[in-house]
Short mmCIF file of C-alpha atoms in Angstrom, two decimals:
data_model
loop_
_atom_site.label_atom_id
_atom_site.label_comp_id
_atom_site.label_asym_id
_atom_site.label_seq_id
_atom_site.Cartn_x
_atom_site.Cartn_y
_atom_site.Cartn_z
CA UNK J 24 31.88 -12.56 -11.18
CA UNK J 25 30.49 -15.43 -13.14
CA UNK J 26 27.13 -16.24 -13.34
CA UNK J 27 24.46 -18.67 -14.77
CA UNK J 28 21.03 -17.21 -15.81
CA UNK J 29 17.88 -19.86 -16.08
CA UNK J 30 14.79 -18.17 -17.37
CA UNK J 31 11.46 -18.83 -16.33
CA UNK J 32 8.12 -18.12 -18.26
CA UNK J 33 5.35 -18.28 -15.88
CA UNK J 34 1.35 -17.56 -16.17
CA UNK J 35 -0.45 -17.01 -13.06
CA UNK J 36 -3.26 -14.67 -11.56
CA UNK J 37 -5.14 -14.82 -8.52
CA UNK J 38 -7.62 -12.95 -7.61
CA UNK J 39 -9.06 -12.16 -3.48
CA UNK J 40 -12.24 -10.12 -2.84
CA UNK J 41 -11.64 -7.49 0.14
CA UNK J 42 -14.53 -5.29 1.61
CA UNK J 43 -15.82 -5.29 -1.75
CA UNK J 44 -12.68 -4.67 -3.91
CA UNK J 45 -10.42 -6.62 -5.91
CA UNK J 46 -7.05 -7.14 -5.09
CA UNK J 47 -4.18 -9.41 -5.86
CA UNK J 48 -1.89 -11.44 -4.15
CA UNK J 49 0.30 -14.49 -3.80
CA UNK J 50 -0.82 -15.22 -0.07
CA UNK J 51 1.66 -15.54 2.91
CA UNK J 52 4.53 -17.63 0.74
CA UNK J 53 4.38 -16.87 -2.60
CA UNK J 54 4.32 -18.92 -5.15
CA UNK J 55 5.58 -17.46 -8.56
CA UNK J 56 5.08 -20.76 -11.03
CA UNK J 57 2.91 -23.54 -8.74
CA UNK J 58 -0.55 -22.49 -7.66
CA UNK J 59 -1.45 -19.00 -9.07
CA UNK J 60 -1.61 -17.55 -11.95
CA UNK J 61 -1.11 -13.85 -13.40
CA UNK J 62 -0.05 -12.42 -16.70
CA UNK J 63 2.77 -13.65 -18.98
CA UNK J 64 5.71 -12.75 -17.41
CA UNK J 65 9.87 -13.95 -17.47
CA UNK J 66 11.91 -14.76 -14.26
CA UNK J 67 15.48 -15.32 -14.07
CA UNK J 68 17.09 -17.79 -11.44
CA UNK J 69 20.50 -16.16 -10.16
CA UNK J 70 23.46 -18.91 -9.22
CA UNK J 71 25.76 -16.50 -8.26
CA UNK J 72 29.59 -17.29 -6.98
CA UNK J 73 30.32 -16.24 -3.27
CA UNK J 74 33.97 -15.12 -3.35
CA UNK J 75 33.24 -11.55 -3.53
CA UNK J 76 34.46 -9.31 -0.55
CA UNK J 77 31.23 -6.55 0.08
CA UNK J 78 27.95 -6.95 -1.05
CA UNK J 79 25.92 -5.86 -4.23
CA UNK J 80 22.66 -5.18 -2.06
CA UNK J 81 20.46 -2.37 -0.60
CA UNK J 82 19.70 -4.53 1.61
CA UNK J 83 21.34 -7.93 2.24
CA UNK J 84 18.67 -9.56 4.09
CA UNK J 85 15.08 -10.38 2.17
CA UNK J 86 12.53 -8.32 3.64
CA UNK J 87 8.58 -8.90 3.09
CA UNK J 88 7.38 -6.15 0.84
CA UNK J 89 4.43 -5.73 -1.49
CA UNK J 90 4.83 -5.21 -5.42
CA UNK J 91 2.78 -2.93 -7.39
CA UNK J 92 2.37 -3.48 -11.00
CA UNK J 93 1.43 -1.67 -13.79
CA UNK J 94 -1.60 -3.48 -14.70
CA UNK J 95 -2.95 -2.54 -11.09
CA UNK J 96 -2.24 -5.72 -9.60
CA UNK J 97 -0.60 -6.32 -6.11
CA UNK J 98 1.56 -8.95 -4.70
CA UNK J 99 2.17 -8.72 -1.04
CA UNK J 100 4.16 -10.49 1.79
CA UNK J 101 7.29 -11.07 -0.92
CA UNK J 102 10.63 -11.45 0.28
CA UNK J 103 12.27 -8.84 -1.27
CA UNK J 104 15.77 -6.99 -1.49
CA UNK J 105 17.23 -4.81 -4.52
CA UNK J 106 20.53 -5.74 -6.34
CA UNK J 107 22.29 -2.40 -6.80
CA UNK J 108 24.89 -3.91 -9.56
CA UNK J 109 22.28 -5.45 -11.39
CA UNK J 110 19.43 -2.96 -11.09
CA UNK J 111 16.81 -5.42 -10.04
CA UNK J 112 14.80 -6.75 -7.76
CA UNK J 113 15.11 -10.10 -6.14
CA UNK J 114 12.57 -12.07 -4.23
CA UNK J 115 12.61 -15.89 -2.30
CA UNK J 116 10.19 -18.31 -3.07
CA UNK J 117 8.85 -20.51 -0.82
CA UNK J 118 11.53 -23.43 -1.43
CA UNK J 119 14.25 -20.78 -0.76
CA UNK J 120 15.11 -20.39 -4.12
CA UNK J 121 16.34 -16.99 -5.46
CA UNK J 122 14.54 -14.94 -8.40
CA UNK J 123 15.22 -11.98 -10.03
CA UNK J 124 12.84 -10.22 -11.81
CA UNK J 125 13.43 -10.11 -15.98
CA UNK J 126 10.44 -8.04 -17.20
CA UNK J 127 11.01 -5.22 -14.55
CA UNK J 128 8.50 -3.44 -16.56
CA UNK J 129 5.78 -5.11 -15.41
CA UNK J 130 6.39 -3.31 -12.02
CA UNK J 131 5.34 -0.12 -11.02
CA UNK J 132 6.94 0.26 -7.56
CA UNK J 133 7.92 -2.18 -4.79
CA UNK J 134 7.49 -1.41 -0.96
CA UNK J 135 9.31 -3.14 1.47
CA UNK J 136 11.01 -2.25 4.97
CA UNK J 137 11.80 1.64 4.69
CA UNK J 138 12.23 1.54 1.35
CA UNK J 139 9.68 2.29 -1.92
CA UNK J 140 11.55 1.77 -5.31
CA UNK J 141 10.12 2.57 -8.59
CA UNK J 142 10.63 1.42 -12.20
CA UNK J 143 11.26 5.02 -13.83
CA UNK J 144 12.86 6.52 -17.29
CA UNK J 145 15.78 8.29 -16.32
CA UNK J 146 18.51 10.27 -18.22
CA UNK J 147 22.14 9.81 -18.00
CA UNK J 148 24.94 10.96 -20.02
CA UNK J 149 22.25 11.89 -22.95
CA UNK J 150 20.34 8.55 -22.94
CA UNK J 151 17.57 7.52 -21.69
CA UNK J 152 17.17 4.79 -19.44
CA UNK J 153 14.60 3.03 -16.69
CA UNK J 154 15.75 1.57 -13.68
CA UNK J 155 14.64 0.90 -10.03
CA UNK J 156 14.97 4.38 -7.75
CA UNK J 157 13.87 5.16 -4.43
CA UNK J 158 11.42 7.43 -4.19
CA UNK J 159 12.62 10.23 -1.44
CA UNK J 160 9.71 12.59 -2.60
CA UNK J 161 6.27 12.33 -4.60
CA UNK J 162 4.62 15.10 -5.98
CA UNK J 163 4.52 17.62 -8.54
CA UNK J 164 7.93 17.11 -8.82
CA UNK J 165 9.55 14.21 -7.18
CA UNK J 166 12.97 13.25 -5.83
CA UNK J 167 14.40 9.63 -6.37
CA UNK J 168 18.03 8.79 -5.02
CA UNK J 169 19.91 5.63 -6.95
CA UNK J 170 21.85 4.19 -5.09
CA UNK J 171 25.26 3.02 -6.55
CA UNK J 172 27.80 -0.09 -5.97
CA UNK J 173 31.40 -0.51 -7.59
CA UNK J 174 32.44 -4.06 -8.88
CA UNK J 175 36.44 -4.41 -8.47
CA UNK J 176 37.96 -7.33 -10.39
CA UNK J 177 40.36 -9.09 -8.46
CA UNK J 178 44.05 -8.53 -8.48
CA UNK J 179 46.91 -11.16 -9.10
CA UNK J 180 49.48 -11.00 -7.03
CA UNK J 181 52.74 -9.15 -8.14
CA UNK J 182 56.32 -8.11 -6.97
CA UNK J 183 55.90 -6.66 -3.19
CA UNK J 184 52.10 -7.15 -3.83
CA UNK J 185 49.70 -9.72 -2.89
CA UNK J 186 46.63 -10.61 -4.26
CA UNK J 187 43.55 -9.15 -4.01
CA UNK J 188 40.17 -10.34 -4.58
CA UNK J 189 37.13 -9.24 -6.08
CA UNK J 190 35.11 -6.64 -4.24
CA UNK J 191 32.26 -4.85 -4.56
CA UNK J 192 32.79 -1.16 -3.19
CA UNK J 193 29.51 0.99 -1.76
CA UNK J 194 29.18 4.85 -3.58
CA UNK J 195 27.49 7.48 -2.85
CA UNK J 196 23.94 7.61 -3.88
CA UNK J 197 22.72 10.08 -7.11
CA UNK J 198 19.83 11.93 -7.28
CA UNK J 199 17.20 12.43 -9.60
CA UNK J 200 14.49 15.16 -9.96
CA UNK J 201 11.32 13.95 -12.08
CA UNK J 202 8.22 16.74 -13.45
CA UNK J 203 5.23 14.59 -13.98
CA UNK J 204 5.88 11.87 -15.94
CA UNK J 205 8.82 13.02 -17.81
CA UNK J 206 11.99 11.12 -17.31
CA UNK J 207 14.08 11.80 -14.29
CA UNK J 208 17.14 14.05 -14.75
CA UNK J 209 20.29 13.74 -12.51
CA UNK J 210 21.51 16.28 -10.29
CA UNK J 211 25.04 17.18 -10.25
CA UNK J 212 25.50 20.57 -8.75
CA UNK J 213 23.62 23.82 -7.65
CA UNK J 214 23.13 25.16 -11.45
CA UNK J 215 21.08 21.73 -12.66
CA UNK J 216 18.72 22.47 -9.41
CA UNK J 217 18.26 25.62 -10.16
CA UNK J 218 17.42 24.91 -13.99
CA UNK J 219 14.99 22.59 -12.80
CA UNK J 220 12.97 24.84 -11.27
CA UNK J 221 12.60 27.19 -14.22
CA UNK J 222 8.75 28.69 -12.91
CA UNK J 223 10.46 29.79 -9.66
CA UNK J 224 13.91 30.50 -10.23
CA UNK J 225 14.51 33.37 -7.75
CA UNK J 226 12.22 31.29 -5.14
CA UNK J 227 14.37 28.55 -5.39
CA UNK J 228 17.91 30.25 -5.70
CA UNK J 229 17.21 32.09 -2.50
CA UNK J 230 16.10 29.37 -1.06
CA UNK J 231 19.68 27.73 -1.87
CA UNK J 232 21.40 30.19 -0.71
CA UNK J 233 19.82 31.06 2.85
CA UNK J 234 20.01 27.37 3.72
CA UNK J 235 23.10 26.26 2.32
CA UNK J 236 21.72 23.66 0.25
CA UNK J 237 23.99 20.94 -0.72
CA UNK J 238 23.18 18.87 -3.78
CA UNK J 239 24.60 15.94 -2.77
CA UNK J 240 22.92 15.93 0.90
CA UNK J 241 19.74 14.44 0.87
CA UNK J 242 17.93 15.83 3.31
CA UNK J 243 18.79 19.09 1.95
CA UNK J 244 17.24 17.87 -1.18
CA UNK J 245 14.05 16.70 0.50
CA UNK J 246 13.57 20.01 1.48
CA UNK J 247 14.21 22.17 -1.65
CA UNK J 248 11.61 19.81 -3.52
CA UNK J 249 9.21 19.97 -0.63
CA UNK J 250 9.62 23.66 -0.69
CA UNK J 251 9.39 24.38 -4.45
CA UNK J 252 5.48 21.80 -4.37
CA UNK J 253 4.40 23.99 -1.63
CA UNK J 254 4.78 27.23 -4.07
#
């Protein structure tokens, strides 16, 4: 999959009294580098080749949304959609163009349609990482699903084969449990949920076992979590 990046620095804030408060916004379009102006910040135009079978989106169609960043600033009515393969979010501007995001840090979380994805630390295989999740459950301690895309090169075609072409193949989702502010740690079977829980162990290994709870389900998830915050 080839690709040309073009980066962006913009400066822009703009700033909308409301019943007394401040908040922030772009206004119906958005407009990332004309009219207003927020804090430094780096945006990447994505030229991206179409000749790849599947998609590498959560959701393939842009869907208004409002970004939360960490400074406490909001931008709302964005297009939006996530790139699963490249972990970030893109949004249209009002001239159709395509951005993607390349200071994620500078977000929080994003809202848009069903979905609310935050920036977060995570761990996997031993290292530490931060990505956009989706946030299945807030609280005490919260439940975030990734969800997961496969990029197959193509294939050239051989004897009593023909040739294949790229695709990109959906996975299932992972899942993430997160105390606090701590970074996220995956799930990947009954014993890491139960080690995660190490104040209520026998709560939450009964629990398990009287309803079956699978750790790749997520509604089954939803409900351990939401059952170990109400203890």
């Amino acid at each position: 999959m080839k690709k040309i990046t073009i980066t962006f620095t913009c400066l822009f804030f703009f700033t909308l009294f409301v019943a007394g408060q401040t908040t922030y916004q772009i206004g119906e379009s958005l407009d990332f580098f004309r009219s207003y102006k927020m804090q430094q910040g780096e945006y990447s135009l994505l030229l991206n080749e179409s000749n790849i079978e599947g998609s590498p989106y959560l959701n393939d169609e842009f869907i208004n949304g409002t970004i939360y960043t960490t400074s406490k600033t909001q931008y709302q009515n964005i297009p939006l959609r996530f790139n699963i393969f490249n972990d970030n979010l893109e949004f249209k501007t009002p001239d159709d163009a395509v951005m993607s995001i390349a200071v994620p840090e500078i977000v929080e979380s994003a809202v848009f349609g069903e979905y609310k994805m935050c920036y977060i630390p995570y761990t996997i295989s031993k290292k530490i990482k931060r990505g956009f999740l989706i946030e299945l459950v807030s609280d005490h301690v919260s439940l975030y699903a990734k969800p997961e895309v496969l990029y197959k090169k193509p294939q050239e075609p051989a004897p009593y084969k023909e040739a294949e072409p790229a695709k990109f193949l959906p996975k299932a989702d992972s899942y993430y449990l997160r105390a606090g502010k701590e970074e996220a740690q995956k799930i990947t079977g009954k014993k890491d949920l139960i080690q995660s829980f190490p104040d209520h162990q026998k709560e939450v290994t009964d629990f398990i076992k009287k309803n079956k709870i699978n750790p790749g389900k997520e509604s089954d998830l939803i409900n351990l979590v939401n059952f170990y915050n109400s203890l």
